[in-house]
CSV table of C-alpha atoms in Angstrom, one decimal:
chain,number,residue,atom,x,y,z
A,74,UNK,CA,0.0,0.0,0.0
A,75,UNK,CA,1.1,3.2,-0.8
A,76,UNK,CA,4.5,1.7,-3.1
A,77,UNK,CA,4.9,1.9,-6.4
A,78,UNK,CA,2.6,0.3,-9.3
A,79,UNK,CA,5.2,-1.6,-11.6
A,80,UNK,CA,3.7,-3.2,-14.9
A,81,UNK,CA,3.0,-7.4,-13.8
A,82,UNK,CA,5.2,-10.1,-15.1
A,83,UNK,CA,3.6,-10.6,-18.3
A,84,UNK,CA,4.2,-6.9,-18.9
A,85,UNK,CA,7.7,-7.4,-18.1
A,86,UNK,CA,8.2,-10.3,-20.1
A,87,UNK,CA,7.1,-8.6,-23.2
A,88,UNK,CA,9.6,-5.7,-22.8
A,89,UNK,CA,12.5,-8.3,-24.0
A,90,UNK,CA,14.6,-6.2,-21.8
A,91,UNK,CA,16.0,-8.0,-18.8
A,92,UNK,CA,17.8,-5.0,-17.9
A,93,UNK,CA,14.7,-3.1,-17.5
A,94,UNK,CA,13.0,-5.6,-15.7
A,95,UNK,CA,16.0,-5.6,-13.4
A,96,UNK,CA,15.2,-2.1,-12.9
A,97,UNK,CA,12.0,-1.9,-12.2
A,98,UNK,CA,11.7,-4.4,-9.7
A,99,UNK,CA,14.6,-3.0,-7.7
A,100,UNK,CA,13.0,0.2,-7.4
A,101,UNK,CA,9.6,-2.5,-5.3
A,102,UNK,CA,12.5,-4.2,-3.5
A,103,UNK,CA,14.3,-0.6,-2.1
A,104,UNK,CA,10.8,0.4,-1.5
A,105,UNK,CA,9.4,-3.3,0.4
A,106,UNK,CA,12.8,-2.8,2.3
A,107,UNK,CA,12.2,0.8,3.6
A,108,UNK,CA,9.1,-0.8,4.9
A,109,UNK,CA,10.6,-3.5,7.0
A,110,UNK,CA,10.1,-6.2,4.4
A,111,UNK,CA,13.4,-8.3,4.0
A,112,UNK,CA,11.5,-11.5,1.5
A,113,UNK,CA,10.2,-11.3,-1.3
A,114,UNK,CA,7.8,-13.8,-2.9
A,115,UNK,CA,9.4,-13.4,-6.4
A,116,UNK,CA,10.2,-14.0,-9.3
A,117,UNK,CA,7.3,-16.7,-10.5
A,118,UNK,CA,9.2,-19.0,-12.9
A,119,UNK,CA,6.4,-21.1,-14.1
A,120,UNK,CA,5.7,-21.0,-17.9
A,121,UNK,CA,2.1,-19.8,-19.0
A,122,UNK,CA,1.2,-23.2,-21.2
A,123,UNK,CA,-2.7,-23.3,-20.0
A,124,UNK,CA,-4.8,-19.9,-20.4
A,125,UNK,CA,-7.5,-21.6,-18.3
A,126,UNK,CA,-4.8,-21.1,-15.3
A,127,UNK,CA,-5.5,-18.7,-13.1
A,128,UNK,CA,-2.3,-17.0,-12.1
A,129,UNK,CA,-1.0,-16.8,-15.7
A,130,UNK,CA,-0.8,-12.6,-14.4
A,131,UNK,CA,2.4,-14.3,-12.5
A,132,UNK,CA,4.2,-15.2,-15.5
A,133,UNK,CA,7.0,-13.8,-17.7
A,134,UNK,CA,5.8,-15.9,-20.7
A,135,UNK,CA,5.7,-19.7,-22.0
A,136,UNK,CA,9.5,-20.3,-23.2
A,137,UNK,CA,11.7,-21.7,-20.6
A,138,UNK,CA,15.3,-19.1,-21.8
A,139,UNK,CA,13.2,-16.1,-21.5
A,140,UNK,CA,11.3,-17.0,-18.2
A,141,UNK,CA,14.7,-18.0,-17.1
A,142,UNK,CA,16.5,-15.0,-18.2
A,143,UNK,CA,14.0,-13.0,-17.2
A,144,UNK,CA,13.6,-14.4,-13.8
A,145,UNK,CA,17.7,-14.2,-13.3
A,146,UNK,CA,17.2,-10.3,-13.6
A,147,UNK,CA,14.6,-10.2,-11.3
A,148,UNK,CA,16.8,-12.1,-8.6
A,149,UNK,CA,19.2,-9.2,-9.6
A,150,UNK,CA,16.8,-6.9,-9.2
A,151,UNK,CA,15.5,-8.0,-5.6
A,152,UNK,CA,19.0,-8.8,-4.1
A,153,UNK,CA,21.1,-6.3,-6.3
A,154,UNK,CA,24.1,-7.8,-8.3
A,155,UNK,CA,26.2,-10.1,-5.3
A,156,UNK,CA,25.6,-11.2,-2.0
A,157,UNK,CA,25.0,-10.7,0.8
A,158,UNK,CA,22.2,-8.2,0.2
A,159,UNK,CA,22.5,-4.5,0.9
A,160,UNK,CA,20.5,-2.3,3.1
A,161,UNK,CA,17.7,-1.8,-0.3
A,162,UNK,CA,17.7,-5.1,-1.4
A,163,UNK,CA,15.2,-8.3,-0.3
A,164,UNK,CA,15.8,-11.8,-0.7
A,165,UNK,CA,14.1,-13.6,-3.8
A,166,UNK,CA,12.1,-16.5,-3.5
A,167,UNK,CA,11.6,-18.5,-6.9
A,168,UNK,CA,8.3,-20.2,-7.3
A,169,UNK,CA,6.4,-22.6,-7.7
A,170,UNK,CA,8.8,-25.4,-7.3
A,171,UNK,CA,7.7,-27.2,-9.7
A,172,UNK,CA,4.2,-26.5,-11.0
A,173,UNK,CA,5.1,-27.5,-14.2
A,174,UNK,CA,1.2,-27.5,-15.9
A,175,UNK,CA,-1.6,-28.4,-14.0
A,176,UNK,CA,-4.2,-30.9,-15.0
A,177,UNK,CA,-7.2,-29.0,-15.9
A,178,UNK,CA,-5.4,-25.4,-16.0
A,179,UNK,CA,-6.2,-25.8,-11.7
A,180,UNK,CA,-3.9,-24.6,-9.4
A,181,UNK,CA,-3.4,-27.4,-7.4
A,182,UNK,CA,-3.8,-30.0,-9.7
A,183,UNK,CA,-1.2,-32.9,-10.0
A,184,UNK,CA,1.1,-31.6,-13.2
A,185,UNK,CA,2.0,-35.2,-15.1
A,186,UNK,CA,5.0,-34.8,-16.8
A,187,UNK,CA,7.8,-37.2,-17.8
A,188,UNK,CA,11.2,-36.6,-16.9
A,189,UNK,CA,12.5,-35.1,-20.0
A,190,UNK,CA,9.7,-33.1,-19.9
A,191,UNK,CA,10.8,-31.2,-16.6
A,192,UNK,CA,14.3,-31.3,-17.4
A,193,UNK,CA,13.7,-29.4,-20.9
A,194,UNK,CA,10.9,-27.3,-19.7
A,195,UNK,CA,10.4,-26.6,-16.4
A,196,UNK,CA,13.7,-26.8,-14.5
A,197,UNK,CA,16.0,-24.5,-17.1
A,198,UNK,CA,14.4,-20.9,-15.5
A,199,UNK,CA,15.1,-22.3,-11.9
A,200,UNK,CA,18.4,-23.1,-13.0
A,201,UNK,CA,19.0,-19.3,-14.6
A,202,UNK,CA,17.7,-18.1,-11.3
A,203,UNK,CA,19.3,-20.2,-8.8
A,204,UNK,CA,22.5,-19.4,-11.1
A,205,UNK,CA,22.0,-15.6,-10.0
A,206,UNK,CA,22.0,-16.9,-6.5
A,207,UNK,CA,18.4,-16.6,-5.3
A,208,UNK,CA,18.8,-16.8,-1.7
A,209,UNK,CA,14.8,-19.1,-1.7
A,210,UNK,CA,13.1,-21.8,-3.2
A,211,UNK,CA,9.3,-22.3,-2.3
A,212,UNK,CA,8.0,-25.9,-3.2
A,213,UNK,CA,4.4,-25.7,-5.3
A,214,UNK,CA,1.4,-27.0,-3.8
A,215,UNK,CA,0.9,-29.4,-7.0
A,216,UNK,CA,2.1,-33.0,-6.6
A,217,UNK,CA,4.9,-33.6,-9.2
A,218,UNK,CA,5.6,-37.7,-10.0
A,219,UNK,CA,2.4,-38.5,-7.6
A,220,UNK,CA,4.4,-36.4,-4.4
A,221,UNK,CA,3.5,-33.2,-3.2
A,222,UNK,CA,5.9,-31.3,-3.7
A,223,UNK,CA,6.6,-29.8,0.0
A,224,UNK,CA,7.3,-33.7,0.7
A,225,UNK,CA,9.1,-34.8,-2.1
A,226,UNK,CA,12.4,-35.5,-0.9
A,227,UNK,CA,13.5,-36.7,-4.8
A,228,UNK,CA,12.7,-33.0,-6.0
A,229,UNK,CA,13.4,-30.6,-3.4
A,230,UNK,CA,17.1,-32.9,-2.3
A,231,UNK,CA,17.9,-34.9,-5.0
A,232,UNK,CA,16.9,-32.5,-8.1
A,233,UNK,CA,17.0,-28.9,-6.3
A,234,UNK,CA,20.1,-29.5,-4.0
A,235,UNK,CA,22.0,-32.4,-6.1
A,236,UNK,CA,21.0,-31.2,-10.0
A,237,UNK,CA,20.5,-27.9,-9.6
A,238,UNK,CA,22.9,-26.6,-7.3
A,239,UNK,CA,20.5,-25.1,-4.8
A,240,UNK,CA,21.9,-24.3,-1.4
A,241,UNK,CA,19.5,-21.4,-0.2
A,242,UNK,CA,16.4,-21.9,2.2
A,243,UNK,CA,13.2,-23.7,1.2
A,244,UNK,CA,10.1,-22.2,2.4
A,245,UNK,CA,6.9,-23.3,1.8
A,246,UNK,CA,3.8,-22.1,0.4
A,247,UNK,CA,1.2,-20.8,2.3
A,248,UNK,CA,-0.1,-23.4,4.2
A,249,UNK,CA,1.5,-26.6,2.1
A,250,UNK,CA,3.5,-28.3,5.0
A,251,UNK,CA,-0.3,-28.7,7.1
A,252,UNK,CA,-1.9,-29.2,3.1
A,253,UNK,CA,0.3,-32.6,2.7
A,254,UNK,CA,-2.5,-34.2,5.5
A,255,UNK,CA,-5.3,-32.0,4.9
A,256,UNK,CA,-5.4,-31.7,1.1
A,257,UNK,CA,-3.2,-34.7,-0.4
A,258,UNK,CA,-3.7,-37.3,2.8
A,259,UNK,CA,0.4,-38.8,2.2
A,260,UNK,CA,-0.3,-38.0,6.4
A,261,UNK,CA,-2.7,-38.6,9.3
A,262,UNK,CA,-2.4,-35.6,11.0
A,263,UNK,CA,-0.2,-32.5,11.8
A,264,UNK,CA,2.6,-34.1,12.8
A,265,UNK,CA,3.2,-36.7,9.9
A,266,UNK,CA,3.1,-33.5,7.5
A,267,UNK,CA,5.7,-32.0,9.5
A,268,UNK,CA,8.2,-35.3,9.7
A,269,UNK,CA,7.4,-35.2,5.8
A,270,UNK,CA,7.9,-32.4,5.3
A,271,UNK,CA,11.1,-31.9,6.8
A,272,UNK,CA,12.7,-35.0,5.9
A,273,UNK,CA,11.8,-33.4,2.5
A,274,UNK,CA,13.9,-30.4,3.1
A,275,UNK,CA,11.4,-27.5,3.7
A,276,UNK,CA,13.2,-25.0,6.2
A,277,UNK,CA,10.3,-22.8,7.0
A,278,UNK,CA,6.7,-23.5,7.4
A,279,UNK,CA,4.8,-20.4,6.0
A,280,UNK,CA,3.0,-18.0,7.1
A,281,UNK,CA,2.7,-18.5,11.3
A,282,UNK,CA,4.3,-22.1,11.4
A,283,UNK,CA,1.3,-23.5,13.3
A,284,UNK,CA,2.5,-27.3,11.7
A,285,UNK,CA,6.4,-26.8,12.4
A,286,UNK,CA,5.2,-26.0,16.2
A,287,UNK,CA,5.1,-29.7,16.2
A,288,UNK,CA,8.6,-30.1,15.6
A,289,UNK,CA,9.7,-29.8,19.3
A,290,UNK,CA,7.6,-32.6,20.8
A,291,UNK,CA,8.3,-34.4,17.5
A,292,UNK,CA,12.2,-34.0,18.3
A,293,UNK,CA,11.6,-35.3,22.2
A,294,UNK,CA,10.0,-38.3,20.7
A,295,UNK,CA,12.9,-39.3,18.5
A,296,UNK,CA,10.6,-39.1,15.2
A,297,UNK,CA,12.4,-36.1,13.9
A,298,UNK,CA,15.9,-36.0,14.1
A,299,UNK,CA,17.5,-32.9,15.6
A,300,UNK,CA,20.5,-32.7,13.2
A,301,UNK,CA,17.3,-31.9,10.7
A,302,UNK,CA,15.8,-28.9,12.9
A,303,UNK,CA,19.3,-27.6,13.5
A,304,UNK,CA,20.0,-27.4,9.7
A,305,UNK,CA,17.0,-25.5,8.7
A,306,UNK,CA,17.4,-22.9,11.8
A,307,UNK,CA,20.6,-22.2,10.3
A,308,UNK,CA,19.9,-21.2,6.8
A,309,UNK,CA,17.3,-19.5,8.4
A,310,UNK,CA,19.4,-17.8,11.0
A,311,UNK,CA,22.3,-17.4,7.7
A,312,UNK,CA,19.5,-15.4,6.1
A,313,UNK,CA,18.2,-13.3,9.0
A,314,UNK,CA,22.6,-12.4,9.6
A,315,UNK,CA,23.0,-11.5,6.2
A,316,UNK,CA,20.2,-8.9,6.4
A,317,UNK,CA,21.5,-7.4,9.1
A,318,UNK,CA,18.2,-8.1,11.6
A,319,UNK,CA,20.2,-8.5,14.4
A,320,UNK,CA,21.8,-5.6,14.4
A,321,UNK,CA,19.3,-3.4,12.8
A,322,UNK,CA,15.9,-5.0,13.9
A,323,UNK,CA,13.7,-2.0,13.2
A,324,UNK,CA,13.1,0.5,10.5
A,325,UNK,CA,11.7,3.6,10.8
């Protein structure tokens, strides 16, 4: 409220000018940052292939070099051009990790794909981005290979970490650790989500954690391992040191 309007993704897409891209969404991160905010859910690196989808407004475009190239200058744009981040600058979060194309252009619809398919399409613009060193990843709500995502250990270790190169923070989508019970039924309950989720790899349970306040009780009783909690409280705690929270909590 009160920032700057910037043309949305598909607008920037259409300029063919990274550069400008970078430019404008540096002048929203200066201005999120003056405001206390220090992530920023952005870029979105999923490929408009569905016009029924709802949040094609998200998108740079369908091909995977200029969504990627695109998305590489909005990492540059967020968290200027090297790390750490300066005083104007937020974090970038690449999503949806992976969408890929949703059965029936619905949000959270499985997205069937084979393996080449998500290797020539759908990883490439993570790959640009993660390249620019986005600091986040946020898993999609979708379930990719018959897994939801913010449990699938093969995508967000194995093909994010291992393939990729990742070696940021995953955070998840709203609500998509407590969705892996509630919405996909992998768990009973609460707590299996959050020992799936974790094993997974998901650092931070978005937006007020209310799942990953199970992780304490889940440690005590040996079905988490602590080794995990401690390694996703450090590339959270990485993050919040490299932003200088700790010695510059507030803003003005």
């Amino acid at each position: 409220k009160g920032a700057t309007s910037f043309p949305i993704p598909p607008a920037l897409g259409s300029t063919g000018e990274p550069s400008r891209g970078e430019q404008w969404v540096g002048g929203a991160a200066r201005q999120a940052r003056r405001r206390g905010v220090t992530v920023g859910l952005s870029p979105v690196l999923d490929l408009v292939r569905d016009p029924r989808w709802g949040r094609s407004e998200e998108f740079f475009g369908e091909d995977p070099y200029h969504v990627g190239v695109m998305g590489a200058a909005a990492v540059r744009g967020l968290q200027g051009p090297v790390r750490p981040i300066g005083p104007d600058s937020v974090f970038a979060t690449l999503k949806h990790f992976v969408h890929g194309m949703p059965q029936n252009g619905l949000n959270i619809g499985p997205s069937d794909m084979s393996e080449r398919m998500l290797r020539e399409a759908y990883l490439p613009p993570f790959k640009a981005a993660i390249g620019a060193k986005a600091a986040i990843v946020m898993p999609s709500y979708n379930e990719v290979g018959g897994v939801p995502s913010h449990a699938n250990e093969q995508l967000l270790q194995q093909t994010g970490r291992g393939l990729l190169g990742f070696q940021g923070a995953y955070f998840s989508d709203y609500g998509g650790v407590g969705e892996i019970a509630e919405l996909h039924g992998m768990a009973d309950d609460a707590d299996g989500a959050a020992i799936l989720a974790m094993r997974a790899g998901v650092d931070a349970d978005l937006p007020e954690g209310s799942t990953y306040q199970k992780l304490a009780k889940l440690v005590q009783a040996g079905r988490v391992p602590q080794a995990s909690v401690d390694a996703a409280v450090g590339r959270i705690l990485a993050l919040k040191f490299e932003a200088g929270l700790f010695e510059n909590p507030y803003v003005d």
